[in-house]
PDB file of C-alpha atoms in Angstrom:
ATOM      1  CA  UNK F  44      91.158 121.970 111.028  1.00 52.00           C
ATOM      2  CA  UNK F  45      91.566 123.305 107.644  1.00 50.00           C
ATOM      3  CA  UNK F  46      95.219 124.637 108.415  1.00 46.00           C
ATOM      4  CA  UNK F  47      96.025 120.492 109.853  1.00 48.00           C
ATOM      5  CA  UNK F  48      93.848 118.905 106.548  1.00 51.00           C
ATOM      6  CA  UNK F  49      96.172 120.767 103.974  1.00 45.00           C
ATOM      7  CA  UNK F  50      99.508 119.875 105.842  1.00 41.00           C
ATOM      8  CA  UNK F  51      98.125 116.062 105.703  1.00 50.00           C
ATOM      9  CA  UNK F  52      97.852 116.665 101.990  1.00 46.00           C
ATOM     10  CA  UNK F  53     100.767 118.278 101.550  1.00 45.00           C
ATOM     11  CA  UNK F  54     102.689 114.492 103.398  1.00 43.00           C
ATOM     12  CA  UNK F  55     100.900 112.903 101.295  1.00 47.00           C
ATOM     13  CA  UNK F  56     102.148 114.183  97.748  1.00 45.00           C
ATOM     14  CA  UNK F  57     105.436 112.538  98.719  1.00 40.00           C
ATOM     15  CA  UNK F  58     103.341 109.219  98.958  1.00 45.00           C
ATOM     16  CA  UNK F  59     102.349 109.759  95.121  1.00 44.00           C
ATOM     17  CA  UNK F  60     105.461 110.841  94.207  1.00 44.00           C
ATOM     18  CA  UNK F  61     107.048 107.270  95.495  1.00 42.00           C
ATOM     19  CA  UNK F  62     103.842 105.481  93.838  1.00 42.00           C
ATOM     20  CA  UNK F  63     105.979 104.596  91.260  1.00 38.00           C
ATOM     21  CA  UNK F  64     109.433 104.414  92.726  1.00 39.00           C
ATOM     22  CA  UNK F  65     109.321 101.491  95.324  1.00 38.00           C
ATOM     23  CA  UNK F  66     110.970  98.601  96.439  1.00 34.00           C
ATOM     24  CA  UNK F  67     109.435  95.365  97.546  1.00 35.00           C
ATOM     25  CA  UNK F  68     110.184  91.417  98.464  1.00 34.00           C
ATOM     26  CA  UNK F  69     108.973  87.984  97.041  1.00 36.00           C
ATOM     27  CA  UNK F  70     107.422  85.096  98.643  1.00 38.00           C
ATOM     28  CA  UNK F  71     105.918  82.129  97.096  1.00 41.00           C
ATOM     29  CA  UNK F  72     103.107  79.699  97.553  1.00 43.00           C
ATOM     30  CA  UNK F  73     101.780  76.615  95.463  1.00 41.00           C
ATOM     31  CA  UNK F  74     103.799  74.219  93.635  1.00 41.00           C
ATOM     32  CA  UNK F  75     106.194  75.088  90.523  1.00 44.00           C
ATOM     33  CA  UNK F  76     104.033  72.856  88.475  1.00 49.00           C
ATOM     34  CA  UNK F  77     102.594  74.238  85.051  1.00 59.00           C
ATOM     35  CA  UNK F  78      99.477  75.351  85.716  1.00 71.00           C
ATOM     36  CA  UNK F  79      99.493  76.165  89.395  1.00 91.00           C
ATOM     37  CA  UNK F  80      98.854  79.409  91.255  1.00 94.00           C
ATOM     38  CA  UNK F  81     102.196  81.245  92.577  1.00 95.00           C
ATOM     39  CA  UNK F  82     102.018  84.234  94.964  1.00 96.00           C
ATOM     40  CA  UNK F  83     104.971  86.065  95.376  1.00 96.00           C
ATOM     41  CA  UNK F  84     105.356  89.182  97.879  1.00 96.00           C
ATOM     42  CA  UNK F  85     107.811  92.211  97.648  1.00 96.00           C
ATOM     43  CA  UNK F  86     108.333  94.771 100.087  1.00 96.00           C
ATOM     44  CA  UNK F  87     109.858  97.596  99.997  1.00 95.00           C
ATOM     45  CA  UNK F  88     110.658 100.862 102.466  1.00 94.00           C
ATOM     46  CA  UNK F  89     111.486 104.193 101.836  1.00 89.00           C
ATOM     47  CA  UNK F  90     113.008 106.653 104.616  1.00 87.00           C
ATOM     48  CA  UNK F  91     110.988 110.245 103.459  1.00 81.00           C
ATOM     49  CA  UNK F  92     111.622 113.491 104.836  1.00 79.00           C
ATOM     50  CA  UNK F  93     108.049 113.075 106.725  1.00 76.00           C
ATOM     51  CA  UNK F  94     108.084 109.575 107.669  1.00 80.00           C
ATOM     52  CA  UNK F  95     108.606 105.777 106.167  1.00 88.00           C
ATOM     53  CA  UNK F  96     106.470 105.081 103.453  1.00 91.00           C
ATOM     54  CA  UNK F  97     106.788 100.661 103.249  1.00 95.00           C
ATOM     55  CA  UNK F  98     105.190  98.940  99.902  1.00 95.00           C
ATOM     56  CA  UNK F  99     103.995  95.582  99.230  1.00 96.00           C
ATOM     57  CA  UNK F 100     103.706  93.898  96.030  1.00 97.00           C
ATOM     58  CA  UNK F 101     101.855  90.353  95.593  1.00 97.00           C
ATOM     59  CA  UNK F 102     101.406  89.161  92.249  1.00 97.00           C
ATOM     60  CA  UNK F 103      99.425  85.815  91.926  1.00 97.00           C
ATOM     61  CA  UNK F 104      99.798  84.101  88.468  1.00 97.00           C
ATOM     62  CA  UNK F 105     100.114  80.561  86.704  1.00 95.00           C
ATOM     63  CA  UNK F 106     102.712  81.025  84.142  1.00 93.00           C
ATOM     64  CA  UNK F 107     102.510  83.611  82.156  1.00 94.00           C
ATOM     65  CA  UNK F 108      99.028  84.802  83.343  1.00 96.00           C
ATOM     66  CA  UNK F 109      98.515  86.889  86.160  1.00 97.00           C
ATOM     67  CA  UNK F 110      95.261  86.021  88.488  1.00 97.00           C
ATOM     68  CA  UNK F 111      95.365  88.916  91.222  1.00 97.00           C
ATOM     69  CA  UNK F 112      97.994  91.760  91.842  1.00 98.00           C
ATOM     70  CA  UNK F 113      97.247  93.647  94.854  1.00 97.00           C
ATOM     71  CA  UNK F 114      99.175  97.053  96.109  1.00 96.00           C
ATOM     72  CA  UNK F 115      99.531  98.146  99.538  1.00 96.00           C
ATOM     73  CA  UNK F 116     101.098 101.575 100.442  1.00 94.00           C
ATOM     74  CA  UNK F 117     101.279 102.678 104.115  1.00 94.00           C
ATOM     75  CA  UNK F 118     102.959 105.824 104.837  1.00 90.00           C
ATOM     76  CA  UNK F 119     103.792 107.207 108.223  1.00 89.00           C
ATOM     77  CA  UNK F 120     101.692 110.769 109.427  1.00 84.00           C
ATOM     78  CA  UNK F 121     104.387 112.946 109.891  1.00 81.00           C
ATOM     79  CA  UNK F 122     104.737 113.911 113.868  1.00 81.00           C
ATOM     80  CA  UNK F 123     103.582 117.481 113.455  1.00 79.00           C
ATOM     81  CA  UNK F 124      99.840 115.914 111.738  1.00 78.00           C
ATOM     82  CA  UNK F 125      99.984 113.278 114.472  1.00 78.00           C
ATOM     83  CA  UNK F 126     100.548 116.316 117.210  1.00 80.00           C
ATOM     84  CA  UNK F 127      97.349 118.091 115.049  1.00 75.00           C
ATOM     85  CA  UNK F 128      95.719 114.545 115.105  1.00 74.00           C
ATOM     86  CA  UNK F 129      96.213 113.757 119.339  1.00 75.00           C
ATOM     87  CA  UNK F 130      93.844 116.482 120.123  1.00 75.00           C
ATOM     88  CA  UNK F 131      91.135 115.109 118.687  1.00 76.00           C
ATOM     89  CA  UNK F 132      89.487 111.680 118.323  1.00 76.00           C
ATOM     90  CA  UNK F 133      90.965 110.474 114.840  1.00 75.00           C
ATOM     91  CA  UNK F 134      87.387 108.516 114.048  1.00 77.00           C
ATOM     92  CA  UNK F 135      85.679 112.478 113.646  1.00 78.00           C
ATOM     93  CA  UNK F 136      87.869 113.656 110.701  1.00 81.00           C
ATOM     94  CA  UNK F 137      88.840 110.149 109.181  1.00 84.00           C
ATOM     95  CA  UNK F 138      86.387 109.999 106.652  1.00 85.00           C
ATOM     96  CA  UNK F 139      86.606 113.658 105.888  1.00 85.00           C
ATOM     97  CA  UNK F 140      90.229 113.134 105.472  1.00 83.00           C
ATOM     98  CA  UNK F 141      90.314 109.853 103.476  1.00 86.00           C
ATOM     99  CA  UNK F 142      87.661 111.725 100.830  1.00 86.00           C
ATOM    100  CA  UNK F 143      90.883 114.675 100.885  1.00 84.00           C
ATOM    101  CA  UNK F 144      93.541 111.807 100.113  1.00 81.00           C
ATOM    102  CA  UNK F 145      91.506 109.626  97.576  1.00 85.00           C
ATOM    103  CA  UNK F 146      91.203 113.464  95.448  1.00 85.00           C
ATOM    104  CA  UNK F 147      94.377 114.576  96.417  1.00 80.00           C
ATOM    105  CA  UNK F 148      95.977 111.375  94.884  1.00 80.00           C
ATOM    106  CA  UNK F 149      93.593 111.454  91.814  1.00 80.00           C
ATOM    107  CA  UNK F 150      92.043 107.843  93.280  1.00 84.00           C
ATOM    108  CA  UNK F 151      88.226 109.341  92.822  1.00 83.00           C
ATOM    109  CA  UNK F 152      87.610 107.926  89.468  1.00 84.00           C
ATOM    110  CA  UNK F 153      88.943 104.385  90.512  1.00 88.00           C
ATOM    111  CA  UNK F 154      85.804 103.450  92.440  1.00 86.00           C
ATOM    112  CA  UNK F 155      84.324 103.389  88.778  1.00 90.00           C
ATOM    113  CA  UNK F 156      86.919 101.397  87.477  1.00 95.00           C
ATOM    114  CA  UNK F 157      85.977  97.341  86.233  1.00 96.00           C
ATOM    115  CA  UNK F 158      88.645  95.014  88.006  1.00 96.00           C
ATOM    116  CA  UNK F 159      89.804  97.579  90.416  1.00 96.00           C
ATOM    117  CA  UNK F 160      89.036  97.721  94.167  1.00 95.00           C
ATOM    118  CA  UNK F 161      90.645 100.557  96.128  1.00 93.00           C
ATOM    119  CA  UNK F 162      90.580 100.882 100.131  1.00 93.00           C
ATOM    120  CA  UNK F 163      91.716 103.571 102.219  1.00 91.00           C
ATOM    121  CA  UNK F 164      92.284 103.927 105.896  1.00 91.00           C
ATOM    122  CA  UNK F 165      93.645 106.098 108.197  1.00 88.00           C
ATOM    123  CA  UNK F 166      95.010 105.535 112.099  1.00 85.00           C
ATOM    124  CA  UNK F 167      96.710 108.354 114.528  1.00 80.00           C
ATOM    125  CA  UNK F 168      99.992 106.442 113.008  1.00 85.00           C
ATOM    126  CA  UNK F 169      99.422 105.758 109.379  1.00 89.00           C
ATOM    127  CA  UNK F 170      97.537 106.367 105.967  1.00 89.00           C
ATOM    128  CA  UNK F 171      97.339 103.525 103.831  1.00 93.00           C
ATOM    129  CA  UNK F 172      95.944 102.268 100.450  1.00 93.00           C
ATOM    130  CA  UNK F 173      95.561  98.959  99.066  1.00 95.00           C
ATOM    131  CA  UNK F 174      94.544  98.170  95.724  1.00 95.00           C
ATOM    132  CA  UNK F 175      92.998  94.652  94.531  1.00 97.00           C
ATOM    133  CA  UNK F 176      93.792  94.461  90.775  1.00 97.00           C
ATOM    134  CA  UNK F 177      91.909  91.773  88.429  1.00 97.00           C
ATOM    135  CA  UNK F 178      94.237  92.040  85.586  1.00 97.00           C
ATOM    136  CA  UNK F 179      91.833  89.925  83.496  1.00 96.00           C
ATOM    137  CA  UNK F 180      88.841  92.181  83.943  1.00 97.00           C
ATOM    138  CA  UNK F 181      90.633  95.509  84.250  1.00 97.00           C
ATOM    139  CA  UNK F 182      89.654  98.405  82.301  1.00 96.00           C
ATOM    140  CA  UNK F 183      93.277  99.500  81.313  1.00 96.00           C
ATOM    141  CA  UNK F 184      92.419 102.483  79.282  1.00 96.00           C
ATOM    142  CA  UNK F 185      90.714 104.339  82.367  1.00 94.00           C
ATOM    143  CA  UNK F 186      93.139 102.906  84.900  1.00 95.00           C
ATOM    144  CA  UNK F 187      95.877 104.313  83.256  1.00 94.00           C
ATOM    145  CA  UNK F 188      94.043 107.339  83.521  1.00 92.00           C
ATOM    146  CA  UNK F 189      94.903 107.564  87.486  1.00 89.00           C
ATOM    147  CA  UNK F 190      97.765 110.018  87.669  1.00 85.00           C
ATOM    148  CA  UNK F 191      99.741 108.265  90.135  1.00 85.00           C
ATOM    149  CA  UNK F 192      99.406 104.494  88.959  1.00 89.00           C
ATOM    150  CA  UNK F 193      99.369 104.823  85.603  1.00 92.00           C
ATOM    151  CA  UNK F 194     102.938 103.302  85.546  1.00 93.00           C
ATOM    152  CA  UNK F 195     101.965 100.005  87.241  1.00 94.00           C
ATOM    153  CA  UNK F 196      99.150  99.567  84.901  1.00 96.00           C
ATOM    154  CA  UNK F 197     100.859  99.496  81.714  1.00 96.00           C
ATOM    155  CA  UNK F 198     103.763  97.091  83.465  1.00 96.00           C
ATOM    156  CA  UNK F 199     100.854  94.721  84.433  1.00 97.00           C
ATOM    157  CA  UNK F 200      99.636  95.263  80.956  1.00 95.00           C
ATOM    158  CA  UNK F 201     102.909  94.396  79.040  1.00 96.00           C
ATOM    159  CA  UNK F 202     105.085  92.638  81.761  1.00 96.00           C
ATOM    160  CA  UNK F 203     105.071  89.199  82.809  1.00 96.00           C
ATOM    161  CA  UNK F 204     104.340  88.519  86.450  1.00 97.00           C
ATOM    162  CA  UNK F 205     107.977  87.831  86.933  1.00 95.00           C
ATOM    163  CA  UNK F 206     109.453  90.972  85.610  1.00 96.00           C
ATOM    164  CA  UNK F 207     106.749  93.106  87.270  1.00 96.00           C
ATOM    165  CA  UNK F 208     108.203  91.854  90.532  1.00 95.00           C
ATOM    166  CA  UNK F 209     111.436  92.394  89.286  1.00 94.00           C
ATOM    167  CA  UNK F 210     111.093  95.951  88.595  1.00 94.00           C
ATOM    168  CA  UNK F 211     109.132  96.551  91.481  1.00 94.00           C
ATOM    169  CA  UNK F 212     111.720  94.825  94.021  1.00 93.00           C
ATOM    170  CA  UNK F 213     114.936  96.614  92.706  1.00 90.00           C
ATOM    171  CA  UNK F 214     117.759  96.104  94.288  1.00 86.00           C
ATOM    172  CA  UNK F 215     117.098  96.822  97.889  1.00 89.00           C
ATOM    173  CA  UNK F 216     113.499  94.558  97.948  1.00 91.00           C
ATOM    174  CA  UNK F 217     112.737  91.810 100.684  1.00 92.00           C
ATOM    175  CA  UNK F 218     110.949  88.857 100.352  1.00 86.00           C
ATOM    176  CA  UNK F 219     107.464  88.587 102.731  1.00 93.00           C
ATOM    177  CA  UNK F 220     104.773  85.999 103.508  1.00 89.00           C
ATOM    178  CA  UNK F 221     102.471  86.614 100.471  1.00 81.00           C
ATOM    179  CA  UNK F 222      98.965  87.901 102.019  1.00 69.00           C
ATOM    180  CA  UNK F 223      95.870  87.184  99.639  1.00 57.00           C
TER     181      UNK F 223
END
């Protein structure tokens, strides 16, 4: 169990490597009109050497001021985890495993963040993340304290919505329904 826990871990350094390398698409909602809310969506994948990682951005802001940014990162479990995985019943290691990825990743210290939520899960298929920013109640100082994400918050912190998307999109990001 050990021997399957640090391969897992091992995937999933490639997922924080690409934290701050991805592509995504945009989508909007809510009227151009000064003052309204607009949610935009990117999404982005990434062929890795142990499986599709896939991104998505949404950024909801009025103007210049961003309301809600929320990350999700899935990333495949390579096929010789999910072989590890198939003999046993995913539900008895998951939360073992999701306490391995949260330290692994350096996410620990973000359950004590202000205006940062952070969820993990885990199938037989997929790990994934997902991280509810409040940009106006974030703690930026110990945010960009998280190893992997420091990036993102200091583009939150000095971009405007629409160049944060920008960036994050690149050139190969596609546009998605915007999820809230």
């Amino acid at each position: 169990m050990r021997k399957l826990i640090v391969l897992l871990l091992a995937a999933l350094a490639i997922l924080t490597a690409c934290s701050q390398q991805s592509k995504n698409s945009s989508s909007s909602q809510g009227g151009a009109g000064k003052g309204d809310i607009v949610t935009k969506s990117y999404k982005t994948e990434k062929q890795l050497e142990h499986g599709k990682e896939t991104r998505i951005l949404t950024v909801s802001y009025s103007g210049q001021k961003y309301e809600k940014v929320i990350l999700h990162v899935s990333k495949a479990i390579p096929d010789n985890i999910k072989e590890a995985l198939s003999k046993q019943d995913v539900s008895t290691v998951k939360k073992e495993m999701l306490s391995l990825i949260e330290e692994a990743l350096g996410l620990k210290e973000a359950v004590n963040i202000t205006g940062l939520d952070l969820k993990t899960d885990m199938t037989a298929e997929e790990i994934s993340l997902e991280m509810t920013i409040d940009p106006e109640n974030l703690d930026y100082e110990a945010a960009k304290k998280l190893p992997n994400y420091a990036q993102l918050f200091e583009q939150i912190e000095t971009l405007t919505p629409e160049e944060l998307l920008n960036k994050f999109k690149g050139s190969d990001g596609v546009e998605v329904p915007a999820s809230n």
